[in-house]
CSV table of C-alpha atoms in Angstrom, one decimal:
chain,number,residue,atom,x,y,z
A,1,MET,CA,-40.7,-29.7,-0.2
A,2,GLY,CA,-42.7,-32.8,0.3
A,3,LEU,CA,-45.6,-34.0,-1.8
A,4,ALA,CA,-48.9,-35.3,-0.4
A,5,TRP,CA,-51.8,-37.2,-1.9
A,6,THR,CA,-55.2,-35.5,-1.9
A,7,SER,CA,-58.4,-36.2,-3.7
A,8,MET,CA,-57.9,-32.9,-5.5
A,9,GLY,CA,-54.8,-33.9,-7.3
A,10,GLY,CA,-52.1,-33.7,-4.6
A,11,SER,CA,-50.5,-30.8,-2.8
A,12,ALA,CA,-47.2,-29.5,-1.8
A,13,LEU,CA,-46.3,-30.3,1.8
A,14,TYR,CA,-44.0,-27.9,3.6
A,15,ILE,CA,-41.9,-29.0,6.5
A,16,GLU,CA,-40.4,-26.3,8.7
A,17,THR,CA,-37.6,-26.9,11.2
A,18,GLN,CA,-36.2,-24.6,13.8
A,19,GLY,CA,-33.3,-25.3,16.1
A,20,ILE,CA,-33.2,-24.0,19.7
A,21,THR,CA,-29.8,-23.9,21.2
A,22,ARG,CA,-29.8,-24.2,24.9
A,23,GLY,CA,-27.8,-22.0,27.3
A,24,LEU,CA,-25.0,-23.3,29.5
A,25,ASP,CA,-25.4,-24.5,33.0
A,26,SER,CA,-23.0,-23.4,35.9
A,27,ASP,CA,-20.5,-26.1,34.8
A,28,GLY,CA,-20.4,-24.8,31.2
A,29,LYS,CA,-22.4,-27.7,29.8
A,30,ARG,CA,-25.5,-27.3,27.6
A,31,ARG,CA,-28.9,-27.5,29.3
A,32,GLY,CA,-31.2,-29.6,27.2
A,33,GLY,CA,-30.6,-30.4,23.6
A,34,GLY,CA,-31.3,-33.6,21.7
A,35,THR,CA,-35.1,-33.4,21.7
A,36,LEU,CA,-37.7,-33.2,19.0
A,37,LYS,CA,-41.0,-31.3,19.3
A,38,THR,CA,-43.5,-31.6,16.5
A,39,THR,CA,-46.6,-29.4,15.7
A,40,GLY,CA,-49.2,-29.3,12.9
A,41,GLN,CA,-52.2,-31.4,12.6
A,42,MET,CA,-50.5,-34.8,12.1
A,43,GLY,CA,-52.0,-38.2,12.4
A,44,ASP,CA,-50.4,-41.0,14.4
A,45,VAL,CA,-48.6,-42.5,11.4
A,46,MET,CA,-47.1,-39.1,10.5
A,47,LYS,CA,-46.1,-38.5,14.1
A,48,GLU,CA,-44.3,-41.9,14.1
A,49,SER,CA,-42.5,-40.9,10.9
A,50,THR,CA,-41.2,-37.7,12.6
A,51,GLN,CA,-39.5,-39.9,15.2
A,52,ILE,CA,-38.0,-42.2,12.6
A,53,ALA,CA,-36.8,-39.3,10.5
A,54,TYR,CA,-35.1,-37.7,13.6
A,55,THR,CA,-33.2,-41.0,14.2
A,56,VAL,CA,-32.2,-41.3,10.6
A,57,ALA,CA,-31.1,-37.6,10.5
A,58,ARG,CA,-29.0,-38.1,13.6
A,59,ALA,CA,-27.4,-41.2,12.2
A,60,ARG,CA,-26.8,-39.7,8.8
A,61,LEU,CA,-25.2,-36.6,10.3
A,62,ALA,CA,-22.8,-38.8,12.2
A,63,ASP,CA,-21.7,-40.3,8.9
A,64,ILE,CA,-21.5,-37.0,7.1
A,65,ASP,CA,-19.6,-35.1,9.8
A,66,PRO,CA,-18.7,-37.0,13.0
A,67,THR,CA,-17.6,-33.8,14.7
A,68,ASN,CA,-21.0,-32.1,14.2
A,69,SER,CA,-22.9,-32.2,17.6
A,70,TYR,CA,-25.8,-30.1,16.4
A,71,PHE,CA,-28.5,-32.7,17.4
A,72,ASP,CA,-26.8,-33.2,20.8
A,73,ASP,CA,-26.7,-29.4,21.5
A,74,THR,CA,-29.9,-28.3,20.0
A,75,ASP,CA,-33.6,-29.0,20.4
A,76,ILE,CA,-35.5,-29.3,17.1
A,77,HIS,CA,-39.0,-28.0,16.5
A,78,MET,CA,-40.6,-29.4,13.4
A,79,HIS,CA,-43.8,-27.9,12.1
A,80,VAL,CA,-46.1,-29.0,9.3
A,81,PRO,CA,-48.0,-25.8,8.4
A,82,GLU,CA,-51.7,-25.5,7.4
A,83,GLY,CA,-52.9,-26.9,10.7
A,84,ALA,CA,-56.5,-26.9,9.6
A,85,THR,CA,-55.6,-29.6,7.0
A,86,PRO,CA,-55.2,-33.0,8.6
A,87,LYS,CA,-52.1,-34.9,7.5
A,88,ASP,CA,-51.2,-38.5,7.9
A,89,GLY,CA,-49.1,-41.2,6.4
A,90,PRO,CA,-45.4,-42.1,6.1
A,91,SER,CA,-44.6,-40.5,2.8
A,92,ALA,CA,-43.0,-37.3,4.2
A,93,GLY,CA,-40.2,-39.3,5.9
A,94,VAL,CA,-37.5,-38.4,3.4
A,95,THR,CA,-38.6,-34.7,3.4
A,96,MET,CA,-38.4,-34.6,7.2
A,97,VAL,CA,-34.9,-36.1,7.3
A,98,THR,CA,-33.8,-33.6,4.6
A,99,ALA,CA,-35.2,-30.6,6.5
A,100,MET,CA,-33.4,-31.6,9.7
A,101,LEU,CA,-30.1,-32.2,7.9
A,102,SER,CA,-30.4,-28.9,6.2
A,103,LEU,CA,-30.7,-27.3,9.6
A,104,ALA,CA,-27.9,-29.3,11.2
A,105,THR,CA,-25.4,-28.7,8.3
A,106,ASP,CA,-26.5,-25.2,7.5
A,107,LYS,CA,-26.9,-26.2,3.9
A,108,PRO,CA,-29.8,-25.0,1.8
A,109,ILE,CA,-31.9,-27.5,-0.1
A,110,LYS,CA,-32.3,-27.0,-3.9
A,111,SER,CA,-35.3,-24.7,-4.3
A,112,ASP,CA,-36.9,-26.5,-7.3
A,113,LEU,CA,-36.8,-29.9,-5.6
A,114,ALA,CA,-39.7,-32.0,-4.1
A,115,MET,CA,-39.7,-35.5,-2.8
A,116,THR,CA,-41.8,-38.2,-1.3
A,117,GLY,CA,-41.0,-41.5,0.3
A,118,GLU,CA,-41.2,-43.4,3.6
A,119,VAL,CA,-37.9,-43.8,5.3
A,120,SER,CA,-37.0,-46.8,7.4
A,121,LEU,CA,-34.8,-46.7,10.6
A,122,THR,CA,-31.9,-48.0,8.5
A,123,GLY,CA,-32.4,-45.3,5.9
A,124,LYS,CA,-34.1,-47.3,3.2
A,125,VAL,CA,-36.6,-45.3,1.1
A,126,LEU,CA,-39.8,-47.2,0.8
A,127,ALA,CA,-42.6,-47.1,-1.7
A,128,VAL,CA,-45.6,-44.7,-1.3
A,129,GLY,CA,-48.8,-44.2,-3.2
A,130,GLY,CA,-50.4,-41.4,-5.1
A,131,ILE,CA,-47.5,-40.8,-7.5
A,132,LYS,CA,-49.8,-39.3,-10.2
A,133,GLU,CA,-51.4,-36.8,-7.8
A,134,LYS,CA,-48.0,-35.9,-6.2
A,135,THR,CA,-46.5,-35.3,-9.7
A,136,MET,CA,-49.4,-33.0,-10.5
A,137,ALA,CA,-48.8,-31.1,-7.3
A,138,ALA,CA,-45.1,-30.8,-8.1
A,139,ARG,CA,-45.9,-29.3,-11.5
A,140,ARG,CA,-48.3,-26.8,-10.0
A,141,ALA,CA,-45.6,-25.7,-7.6
A,142,GLY,CA,-43.1,-25.2,-10.3
A,143,ILE,CA,-40.9,-28.0,-9.2
A,144,LYS,CA,-38.2,-29.2,-11.7
A,145,THR,CA,-36.7,-32.2,-9.8
A,146,ILE,CA,-38.6,-34.9,-7.9
A,147,VAL,CA,-37.1,-37.7,-5.8
A,148,LEU,CA,-39.3,-40.8,-5.7
A,149,PRO,CA,-38.7,-44.2,-4.1
A,150,GLU,CA,-37.1,-46.7,-6.5
A,151,ASP,CA,-40.0,-49.0,-5.8
A,152,CYS,CA,-42.3,-46.4,-7.4
A,153,ARG,CA,-40.5,-46.5,-10.8
A,154,ARG,CA,-43.3,-48.5,-12.3
A,155,ASP,CA,-45.9,-46.0,-11.1
A,156,TRP,CA,-43.8,-43.2,-12.7
A,157,ASP,CA,-43.5,-45.2,-16.0
A,158,GLU,CA,-47.2,-45.6,-16.2
A,159,LEU,CA,-47.9,-41.8,-16.0
A,160,PRO,CA,-49.0,-40.0,-19.2
A,161,GLU,CA,-46.1,-38.2,-21.0
A,162,TYR,CA,-47.7,-34.8,-20.5
A,163,LEU,CA,-47.3,-35.2,-16.7
A,164,LYS,CA,-43.6,-36.3,-17.0
A,165,ASP,CA,-42.5,-33.9,-19.6
A,166,GLY,CA,-39.8,-31.5,-18.4
A,167,LEU,CA,-39.3,-33.1,-15.0
A,168,ASP,CA,-36.0,-34.5,-13.7
A,169,ILE,CA,-36.9,-37.7,-11.8
A,170,GLN,CA,-34.4,-39.2,-9.4
A,171,PHE,CA,-35.1,-42.6,-7.9
A,172,ALA,CA,-33.8,-43.6,-4.5
A,173,SER,CA,-33.6,-46.8,-2.6
A,174,ASP,CA,-31.5,-45.5,0.3
A,175,TYR,CA,-31.5,-42.0,2.0
A,176,SER,CA,-27.9,-41.4,0.9
A,177,SER,CA,-29.2,-41.0,-2.7
A,178,VAL,CA,-31.8,-38.4,-1.5
A,179,TYR,CA,-29.1,-36.5,0.3
A,180,ASP,CA,-27.0,-36.3,-2.8
A,181,VAL,CA,-29.8,-34.9,-4.9
A,182,ALA,CA,-31.0,-32.5,-2.2
A,183,PHE,CA,-27.6,-31.0,-1.4
A,184,GLY,CA,-26.0,-31.3,-4.8
A,185,ARG,CA,-23.4,-33.9,-4.3
């Protein structure tokens, strides 16, 4: 689950992914595969984040399991529900990468986990705003563990104790740290 800033104290941001495996052509090779389709009312910055997340997920999968050809054989459809609510910004990057890797590796993500952070092409986790509102949203959603960018540690430290109480916060400067938290390494 991702976390989004809103004027009403933040909200949970769900990212859905579905793989579509293509059939074989007359030579026994896959038709299609390796494309990303996105839906949901996303602004330009968030659309750009989906492309970056797709590249990072492909690169990370090659590191995790070089024999896994999921992204080569499968088209990915990523949807951000609640289409009536406009969404924009880069902070769902780590959530998008995690959703795609969950699909490609067939591993579930911890159910009480939420995260926020922009991801760069090289897998760096970059700072985002709205940490207070996003923490409030996580609490409302029953989240126990939150992954935040390392560069947001000061924002976290400045939050009132009642917001931080009972939450396990993990800071990440690189996507590999997010992966370890999300998939229990």
